[in-house]
Short mmCIF file of C-alpha atoms and ligand atoms in Angstrom, two decimals:
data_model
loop_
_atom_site.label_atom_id
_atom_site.label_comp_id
_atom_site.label_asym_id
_atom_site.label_seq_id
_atom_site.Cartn_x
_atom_site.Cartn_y
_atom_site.Cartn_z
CA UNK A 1 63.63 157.50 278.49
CA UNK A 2 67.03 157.14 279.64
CA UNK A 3 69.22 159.87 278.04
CA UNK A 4 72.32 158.16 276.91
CA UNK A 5 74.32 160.73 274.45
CA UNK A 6 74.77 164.52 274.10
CA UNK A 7 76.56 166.73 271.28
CA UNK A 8 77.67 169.69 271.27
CA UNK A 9 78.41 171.02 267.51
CA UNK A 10 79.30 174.60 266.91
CA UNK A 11 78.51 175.22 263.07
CA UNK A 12 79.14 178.57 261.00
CA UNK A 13 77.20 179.73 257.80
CA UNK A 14 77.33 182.09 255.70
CA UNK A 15 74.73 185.36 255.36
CA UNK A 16 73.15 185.50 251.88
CA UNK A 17 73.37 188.87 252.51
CA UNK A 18 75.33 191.09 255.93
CA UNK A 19 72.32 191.27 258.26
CA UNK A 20 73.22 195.23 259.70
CA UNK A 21 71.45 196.89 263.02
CA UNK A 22 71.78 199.28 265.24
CA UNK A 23 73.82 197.11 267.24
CA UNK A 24 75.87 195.48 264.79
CA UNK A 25 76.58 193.98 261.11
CA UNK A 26 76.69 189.75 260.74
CA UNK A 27 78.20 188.33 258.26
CA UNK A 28 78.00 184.85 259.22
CA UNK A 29 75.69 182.93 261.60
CA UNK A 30 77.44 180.77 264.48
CA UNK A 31 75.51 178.81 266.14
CA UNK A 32 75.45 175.71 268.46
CA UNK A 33 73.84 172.65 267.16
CA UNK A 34 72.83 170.49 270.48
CA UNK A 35 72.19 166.63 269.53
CA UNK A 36 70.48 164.69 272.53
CA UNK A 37 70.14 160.86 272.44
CA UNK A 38 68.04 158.06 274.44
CA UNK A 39 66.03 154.99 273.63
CA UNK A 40 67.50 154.97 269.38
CA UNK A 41 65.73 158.50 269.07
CA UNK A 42 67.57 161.98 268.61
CA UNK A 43 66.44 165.26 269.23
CA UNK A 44 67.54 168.70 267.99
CA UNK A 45 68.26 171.84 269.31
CA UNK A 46 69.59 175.51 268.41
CA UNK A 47 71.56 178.04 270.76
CA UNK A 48 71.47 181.29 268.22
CA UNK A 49 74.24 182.92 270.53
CA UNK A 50 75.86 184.88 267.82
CA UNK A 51 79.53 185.80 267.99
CA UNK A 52 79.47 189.11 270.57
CA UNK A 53 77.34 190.00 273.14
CA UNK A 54 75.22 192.18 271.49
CA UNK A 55 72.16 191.38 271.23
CA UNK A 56 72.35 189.86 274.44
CA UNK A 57 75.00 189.31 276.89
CA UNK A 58 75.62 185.72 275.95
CA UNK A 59 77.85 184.42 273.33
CA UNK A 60 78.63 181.15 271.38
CA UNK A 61 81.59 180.45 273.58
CA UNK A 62 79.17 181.20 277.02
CA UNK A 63 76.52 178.36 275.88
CA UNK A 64 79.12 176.24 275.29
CA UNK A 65 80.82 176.66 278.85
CA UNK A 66 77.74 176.51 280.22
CA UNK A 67 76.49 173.23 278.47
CA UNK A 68 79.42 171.67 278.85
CA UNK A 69 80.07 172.26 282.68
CA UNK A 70 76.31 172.80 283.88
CA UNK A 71 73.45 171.54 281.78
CA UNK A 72 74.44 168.74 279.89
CA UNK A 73 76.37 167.27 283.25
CA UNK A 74 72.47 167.11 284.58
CA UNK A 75 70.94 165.78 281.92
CA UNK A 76 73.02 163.21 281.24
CA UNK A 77 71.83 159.56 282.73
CA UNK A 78 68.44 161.11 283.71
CA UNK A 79 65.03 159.00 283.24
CA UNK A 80 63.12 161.79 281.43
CA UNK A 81 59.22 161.50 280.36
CA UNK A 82 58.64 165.12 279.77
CA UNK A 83 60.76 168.18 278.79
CA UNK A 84 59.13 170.06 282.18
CA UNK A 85 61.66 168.20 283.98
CA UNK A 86 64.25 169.37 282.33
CA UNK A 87 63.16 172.71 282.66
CA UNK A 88 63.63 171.73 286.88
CA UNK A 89 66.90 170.41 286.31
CA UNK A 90 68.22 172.99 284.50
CA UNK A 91 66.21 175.35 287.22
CA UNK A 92 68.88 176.01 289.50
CA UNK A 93 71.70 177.67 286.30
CA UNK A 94 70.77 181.76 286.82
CA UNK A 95 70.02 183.11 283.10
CA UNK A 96 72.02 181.80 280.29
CA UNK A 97 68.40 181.37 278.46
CA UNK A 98 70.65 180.87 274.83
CA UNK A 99 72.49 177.80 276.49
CA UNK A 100 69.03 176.82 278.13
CA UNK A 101 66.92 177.05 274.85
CA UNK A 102 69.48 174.39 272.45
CA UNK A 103 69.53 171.80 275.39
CA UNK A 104 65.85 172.35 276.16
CA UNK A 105 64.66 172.29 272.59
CA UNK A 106 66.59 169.02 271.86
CA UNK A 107 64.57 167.28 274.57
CA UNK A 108 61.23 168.55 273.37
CA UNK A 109 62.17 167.24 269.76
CA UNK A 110 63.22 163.36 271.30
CA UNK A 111 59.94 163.70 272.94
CA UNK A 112 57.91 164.21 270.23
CA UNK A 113 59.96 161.77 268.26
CA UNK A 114 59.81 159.53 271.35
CA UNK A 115 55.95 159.56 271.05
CA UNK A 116 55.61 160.10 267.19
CA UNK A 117 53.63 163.02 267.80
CA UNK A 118 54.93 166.71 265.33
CA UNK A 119 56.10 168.98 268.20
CA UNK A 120 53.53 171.60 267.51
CA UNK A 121 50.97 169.22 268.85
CA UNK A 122 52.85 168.50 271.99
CA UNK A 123 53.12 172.25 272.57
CA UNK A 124 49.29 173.03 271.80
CA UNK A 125 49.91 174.24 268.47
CA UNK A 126 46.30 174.62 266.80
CA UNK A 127 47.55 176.18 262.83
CA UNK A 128 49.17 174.49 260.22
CA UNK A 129 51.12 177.96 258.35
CA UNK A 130 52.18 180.78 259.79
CA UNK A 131 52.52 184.22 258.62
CA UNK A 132 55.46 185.29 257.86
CA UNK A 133 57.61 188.53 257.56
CA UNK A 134 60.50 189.56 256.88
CA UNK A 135 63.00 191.65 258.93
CA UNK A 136 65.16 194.01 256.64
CA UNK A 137 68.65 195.60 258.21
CA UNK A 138 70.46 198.77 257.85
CA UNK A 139 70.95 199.18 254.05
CA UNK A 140 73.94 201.67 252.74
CA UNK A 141 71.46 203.67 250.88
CA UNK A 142 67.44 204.58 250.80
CA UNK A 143 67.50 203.21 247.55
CA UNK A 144 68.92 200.10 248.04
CA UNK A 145 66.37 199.57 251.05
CA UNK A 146 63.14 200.10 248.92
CA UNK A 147 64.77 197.27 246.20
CA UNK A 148 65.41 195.29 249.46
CA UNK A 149 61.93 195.81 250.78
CA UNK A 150 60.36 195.28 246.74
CA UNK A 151 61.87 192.47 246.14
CA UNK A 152 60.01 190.49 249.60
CA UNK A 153 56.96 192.11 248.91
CA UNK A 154 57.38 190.31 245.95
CA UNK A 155 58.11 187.24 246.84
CA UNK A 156 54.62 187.70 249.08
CA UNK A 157 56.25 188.51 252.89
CA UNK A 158 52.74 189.26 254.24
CA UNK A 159 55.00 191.94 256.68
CA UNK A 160 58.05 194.31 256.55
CA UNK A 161 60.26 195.10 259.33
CA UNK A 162 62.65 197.88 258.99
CA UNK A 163 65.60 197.99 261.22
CA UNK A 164 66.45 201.83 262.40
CA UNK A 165 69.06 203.81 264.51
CA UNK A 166 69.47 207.77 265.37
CA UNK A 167 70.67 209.15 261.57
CA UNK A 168 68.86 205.86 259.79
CA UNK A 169 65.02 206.55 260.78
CA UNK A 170 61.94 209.04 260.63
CA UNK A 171 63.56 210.24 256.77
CA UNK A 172 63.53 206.52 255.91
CA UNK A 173 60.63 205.34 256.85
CA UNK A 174 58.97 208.46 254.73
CA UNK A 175 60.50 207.25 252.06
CA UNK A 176 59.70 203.87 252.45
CA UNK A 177 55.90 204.72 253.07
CA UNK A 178 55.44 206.39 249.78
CA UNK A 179 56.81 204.22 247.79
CA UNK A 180 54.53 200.96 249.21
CA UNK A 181 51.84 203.34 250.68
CA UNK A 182 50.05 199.90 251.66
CA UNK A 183 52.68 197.52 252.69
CA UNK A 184 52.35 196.49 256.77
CA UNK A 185 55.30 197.94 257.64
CA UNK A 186 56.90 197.79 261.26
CA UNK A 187 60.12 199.21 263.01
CA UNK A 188 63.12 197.94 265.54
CA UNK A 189 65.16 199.84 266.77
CA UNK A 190 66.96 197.05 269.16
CA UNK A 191 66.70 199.68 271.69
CA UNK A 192 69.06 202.54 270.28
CA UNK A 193 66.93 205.45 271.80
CA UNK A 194 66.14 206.94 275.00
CA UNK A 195 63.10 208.46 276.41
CA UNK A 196 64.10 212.12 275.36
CA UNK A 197 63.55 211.01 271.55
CA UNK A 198 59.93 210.65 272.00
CA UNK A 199 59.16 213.66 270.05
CA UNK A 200 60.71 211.42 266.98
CA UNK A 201 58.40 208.49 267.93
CA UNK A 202 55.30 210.86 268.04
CA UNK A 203 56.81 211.98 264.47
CA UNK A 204 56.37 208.32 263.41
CA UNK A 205 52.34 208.05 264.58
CA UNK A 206 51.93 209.60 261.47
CA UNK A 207 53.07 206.23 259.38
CA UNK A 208 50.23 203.49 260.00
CA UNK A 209 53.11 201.64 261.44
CA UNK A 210 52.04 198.18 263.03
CA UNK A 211 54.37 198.51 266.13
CA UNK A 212 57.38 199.80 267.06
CA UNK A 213 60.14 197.59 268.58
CA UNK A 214 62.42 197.87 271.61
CA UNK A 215 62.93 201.74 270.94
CA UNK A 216 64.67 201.98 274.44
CA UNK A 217 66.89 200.44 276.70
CA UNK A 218 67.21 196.25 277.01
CA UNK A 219 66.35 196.01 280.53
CA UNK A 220 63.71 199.01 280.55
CA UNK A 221 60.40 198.55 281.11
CA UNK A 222 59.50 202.16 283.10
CA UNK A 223 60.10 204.21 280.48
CA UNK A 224 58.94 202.54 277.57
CA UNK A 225 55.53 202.85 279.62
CA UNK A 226 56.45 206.67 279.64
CA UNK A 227 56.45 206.08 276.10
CA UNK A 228 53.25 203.69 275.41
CA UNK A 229 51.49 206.75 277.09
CA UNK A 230 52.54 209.05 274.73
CA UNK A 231 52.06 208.05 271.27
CA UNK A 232 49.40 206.09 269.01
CA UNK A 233 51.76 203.41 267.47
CA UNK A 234 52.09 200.21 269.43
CA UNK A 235 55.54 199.13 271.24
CA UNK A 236 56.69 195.72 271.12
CA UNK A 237 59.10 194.55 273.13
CA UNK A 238 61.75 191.80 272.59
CA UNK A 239 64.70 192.40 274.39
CA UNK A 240 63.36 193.63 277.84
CA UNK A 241 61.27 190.14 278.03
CA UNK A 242 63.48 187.47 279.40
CA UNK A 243 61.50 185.74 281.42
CA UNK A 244 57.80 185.12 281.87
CA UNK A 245 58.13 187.96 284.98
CA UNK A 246 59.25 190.49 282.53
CA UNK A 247 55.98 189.52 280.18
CA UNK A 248 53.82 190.29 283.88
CA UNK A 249 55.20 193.28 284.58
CA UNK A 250 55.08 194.53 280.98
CA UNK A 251 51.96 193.76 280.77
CA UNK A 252 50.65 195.64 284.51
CA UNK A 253 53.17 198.62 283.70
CA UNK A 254 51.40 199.06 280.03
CA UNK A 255 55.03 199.08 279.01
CA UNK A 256 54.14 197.66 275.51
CA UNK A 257 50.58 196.13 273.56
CA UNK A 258 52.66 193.29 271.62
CA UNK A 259 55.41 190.99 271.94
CA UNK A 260 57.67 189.61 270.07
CA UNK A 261 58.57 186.04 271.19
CA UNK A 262 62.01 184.25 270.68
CA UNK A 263 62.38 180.71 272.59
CA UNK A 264 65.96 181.68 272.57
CA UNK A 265 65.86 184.55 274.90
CA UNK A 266 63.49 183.07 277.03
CA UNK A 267 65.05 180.44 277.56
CA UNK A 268 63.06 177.74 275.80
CA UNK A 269 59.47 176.72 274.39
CA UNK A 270 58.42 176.44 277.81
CA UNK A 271 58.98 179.69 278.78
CA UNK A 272 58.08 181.06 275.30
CA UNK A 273 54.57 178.91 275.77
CA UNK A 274 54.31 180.53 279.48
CA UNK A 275 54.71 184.43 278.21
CA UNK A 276 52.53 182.95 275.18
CA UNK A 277 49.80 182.29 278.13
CA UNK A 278 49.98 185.14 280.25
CA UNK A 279 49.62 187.63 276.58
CA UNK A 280 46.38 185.99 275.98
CA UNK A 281 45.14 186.40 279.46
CA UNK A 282 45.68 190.27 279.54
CA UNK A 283 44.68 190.57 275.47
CA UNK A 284 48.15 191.12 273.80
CA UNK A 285 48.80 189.71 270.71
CA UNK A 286 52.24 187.69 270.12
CA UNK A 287 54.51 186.44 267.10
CA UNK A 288 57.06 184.99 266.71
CA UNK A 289 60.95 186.54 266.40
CA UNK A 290 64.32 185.04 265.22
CA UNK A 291 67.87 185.16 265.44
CA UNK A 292 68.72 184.40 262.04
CA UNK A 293 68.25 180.35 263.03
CA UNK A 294 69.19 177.37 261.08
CA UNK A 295 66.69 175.28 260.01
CA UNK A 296 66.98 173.76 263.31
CA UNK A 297 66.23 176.80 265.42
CA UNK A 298 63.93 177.51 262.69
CA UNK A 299 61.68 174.25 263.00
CA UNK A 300 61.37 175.10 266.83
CA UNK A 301 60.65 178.71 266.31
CA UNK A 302 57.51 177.74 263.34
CA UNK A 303 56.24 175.13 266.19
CA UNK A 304 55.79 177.97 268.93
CA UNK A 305 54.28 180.14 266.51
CA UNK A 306 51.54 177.25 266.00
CA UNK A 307 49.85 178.71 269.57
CA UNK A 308 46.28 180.35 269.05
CA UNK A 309 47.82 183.98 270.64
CA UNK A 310 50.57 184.52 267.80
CA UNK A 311 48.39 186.43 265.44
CA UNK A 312 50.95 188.61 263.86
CA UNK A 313 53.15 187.71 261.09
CA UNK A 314 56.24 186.41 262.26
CA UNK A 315 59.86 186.55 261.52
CA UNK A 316 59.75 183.48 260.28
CA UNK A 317 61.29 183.94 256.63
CA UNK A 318 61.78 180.72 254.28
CA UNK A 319 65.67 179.32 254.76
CA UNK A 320 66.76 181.02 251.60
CA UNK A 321 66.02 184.33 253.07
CA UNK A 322 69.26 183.76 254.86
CA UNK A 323 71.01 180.70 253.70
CA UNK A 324 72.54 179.53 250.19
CA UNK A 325 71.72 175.98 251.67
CA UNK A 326 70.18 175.14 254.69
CA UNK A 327 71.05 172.15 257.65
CA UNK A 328 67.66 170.65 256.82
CA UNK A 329 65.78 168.82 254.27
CA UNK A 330 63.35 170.14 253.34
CA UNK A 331 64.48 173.45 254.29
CA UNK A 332 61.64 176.13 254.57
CA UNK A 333 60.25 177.50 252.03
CA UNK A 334 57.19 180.39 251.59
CA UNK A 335 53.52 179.35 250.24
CA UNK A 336 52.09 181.41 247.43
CA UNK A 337 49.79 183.01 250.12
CA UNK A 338 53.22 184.08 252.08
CA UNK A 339 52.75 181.68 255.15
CA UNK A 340 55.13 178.89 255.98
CA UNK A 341 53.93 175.27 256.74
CA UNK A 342 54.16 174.00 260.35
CA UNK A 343 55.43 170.22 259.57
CA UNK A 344 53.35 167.51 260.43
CA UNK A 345 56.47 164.90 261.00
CA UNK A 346 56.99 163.61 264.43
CA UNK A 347 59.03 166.19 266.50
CA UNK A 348 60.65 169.24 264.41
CA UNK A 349 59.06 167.79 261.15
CA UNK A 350 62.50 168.06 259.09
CA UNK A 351 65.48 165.98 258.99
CA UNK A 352 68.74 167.17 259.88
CA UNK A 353 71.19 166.88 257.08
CA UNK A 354 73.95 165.02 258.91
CA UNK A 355 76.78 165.58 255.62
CA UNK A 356 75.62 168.88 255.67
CA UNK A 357 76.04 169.93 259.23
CA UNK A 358 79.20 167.82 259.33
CA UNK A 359 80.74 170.27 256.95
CA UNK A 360 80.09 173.15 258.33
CA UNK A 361 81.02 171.99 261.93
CA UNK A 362 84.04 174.07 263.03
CA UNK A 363 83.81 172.54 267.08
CA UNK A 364 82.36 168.91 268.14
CA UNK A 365 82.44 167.54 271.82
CA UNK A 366 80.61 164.43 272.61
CA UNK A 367 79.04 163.47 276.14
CA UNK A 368 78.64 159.73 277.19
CA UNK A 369 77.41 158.05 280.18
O1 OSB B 413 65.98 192.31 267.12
O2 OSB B 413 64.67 190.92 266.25
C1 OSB B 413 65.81 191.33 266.43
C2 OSB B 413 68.23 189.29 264.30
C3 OSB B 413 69.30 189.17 265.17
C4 OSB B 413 69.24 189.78 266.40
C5 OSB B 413 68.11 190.51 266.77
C6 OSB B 413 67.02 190.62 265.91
C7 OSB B 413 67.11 190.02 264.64
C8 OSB B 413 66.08 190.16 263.63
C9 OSB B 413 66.00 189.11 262.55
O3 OSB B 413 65.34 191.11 263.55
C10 OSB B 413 64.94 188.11 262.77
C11 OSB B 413 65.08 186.92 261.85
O4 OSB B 413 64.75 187.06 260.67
O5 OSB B 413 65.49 185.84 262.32
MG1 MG B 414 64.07 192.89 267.81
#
């Protein structure tokens, strides 16, 4: 189909509560909403840039620059059939994965809508929930962390993830261990450490830990091998995989036994499907991470995590995990056996609540033909 119409919305919501790591504190998401329209259908898609470039070096005014000025002048007119060729057009723009993954994403929705078929199908999705967990930030005291962490158990997150930093780590997660002696409990440490703090890490064998995340730098892969080697607790990586080469080389280096997957760092599902692939091949399980996503990045995010190789709980919390109201209807929600439910709709599953994303659009720009 011809693709007639693109929108560019940047939208900001409010936390439900600050969402504090080692790299920062949000109190608000910002986002980038990207609308794209051909043949009466429209598609969805979420750029989770974030304010700064913390987490990575892209922000919500860099997607926007480079939608506006790259990707959305060669998508614009095109006969697509297929969201690969997208992925060729937008080839030739060097990184910018955030800016990739909202533009990308809204063409895999209209295709799915386009052929009626739920977008976890169309991406080889083969289960209907997912597991979810939740990821817990910095908290200003112990205390106030184990009510954090009660209250999800709770609520029946099947996983807890416990952000950490030098000062905010080995003492906590002792605490946190005997008071849920059972819990599956993870860290991240969104790669506040170096390679001379692996006496700490050996420290933390000694917690049944399910992984440890990015405990060193973002673009490291060397020495969290060095690590790997020394110590019982599996890494995971996030930030150091940002493309499917990273995932290879990971995987041949040993510099991790998990990984986290985010389509938004990858630069798409494609991508996130690709890494999804090559895991499986060389035996390393997968699941799914966020960026504190609307229901819109959200929907995209619970289709990925459909794929046979994401066996680990994701962070994939319900919508009111972060938001007082969500951008969709329904928004998501946790089952009583603490999965969510992949929909079975045609594309993303859930309908965008236009009033609702109108009002908390701060920035519209509208592409024609
Ligand atoms: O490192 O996984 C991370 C949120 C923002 C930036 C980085 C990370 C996170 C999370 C939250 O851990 C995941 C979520 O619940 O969406
Ligand atoms: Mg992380």
């Amino acid at each position: 189909m011809r693709i007639e119409r693109v929108e560019l919305r940047e939208v900001r919501l409010p936390l439900v509560h600050p969402f504090e790591t080692s790299f920062g504190r949000e109190t608000e998401q910002r986002v980038i909403v990207v609308k794209v329209q051909g043949a009466g259908v429209t598609g969805y898609g979420e750029s989770a840039a974030g304010i700064g470039p913390w987490y990575s070096y892209e922000t919500v005014e860099t997607c926007w620059h480079v939608q506006r000025d790259f990707l959305i002048p060669r998508l614009l007119g095109r006969e697509i059939q297929d969201p690969d060729e997208l992925c060729e057009l937008s080839a030739p723009v060097r990184g910018h994965n955030m800016a990739k993954t909202g533009v990308e994403e809204a063409v895999w929705d209209l295709c799915a809508k386009a052929t009626d078929a739920p977008l976890s199908r169309l991406l080889g999705g083969t289960r209907d929930r997912i597991e979810s967990g939740v990821s817990v930030g910095i908290q200003p005291s112990v205390g106030a962390l184990i009510d954090r962490i009660a209250g999800f158990l709770d609520q029946g997150y099947l996983r807890i993830k416990i952000k950490i930093r030098p000062g905010w780590d080995v003492d906590v997660v002792d605490a946190v261990r005997q008071a849920f002696p059972d819990a599956r409990l993870m860290l991240d440490a969104n790669s506040a450490y170096s390679l001379e703090d692996a006496p700490l890490f050996k420290e933390l064998d000694a917690y049944a830990l399910m992984m440890i995340e990015q405990p060193l730098g973002y673009y490291d892969l060397l020495d969290h091998a060095r690590l790997q080697a020394q110590i019982e607790t599996p890494l995971c990586l996030d930030e150091s995989i940002i493309t499917p080469e990273h995932a290879r080389a990971a995987i041949e280096l040993r510099s991790c036994r998990i990984i986290n997957i985010k389509p938004a760092r990858v630069g798409g599902l494609r991508a996130a499907k690709e890494i999804h692939d090559l895991c499986r091949s060389g035996g390393l399980p997968v699941w799914c991470g966020g960026l504190l996503e609307t229901g819109i990045g959200r929907a995209h995010n619970v289709a990925i995590a459909s794929l046979p190789g994401f066996t680990l709980p994701g962070d994939i919390s319900a919508s009111a995990r972060y938001y007082e109201e969500d951008i969709v209807d329904p928004p998501f929600s946790l089952n009583t056996d603490g999965t969510v439910s992949v929909p079975d709709g045609p594309g993303i599953g859930v309908t965008v609540n236009e009033d609702r994303l109108e009002a908390c659009t701060v920035r519209r720009q509208v592409f024609r033909l």
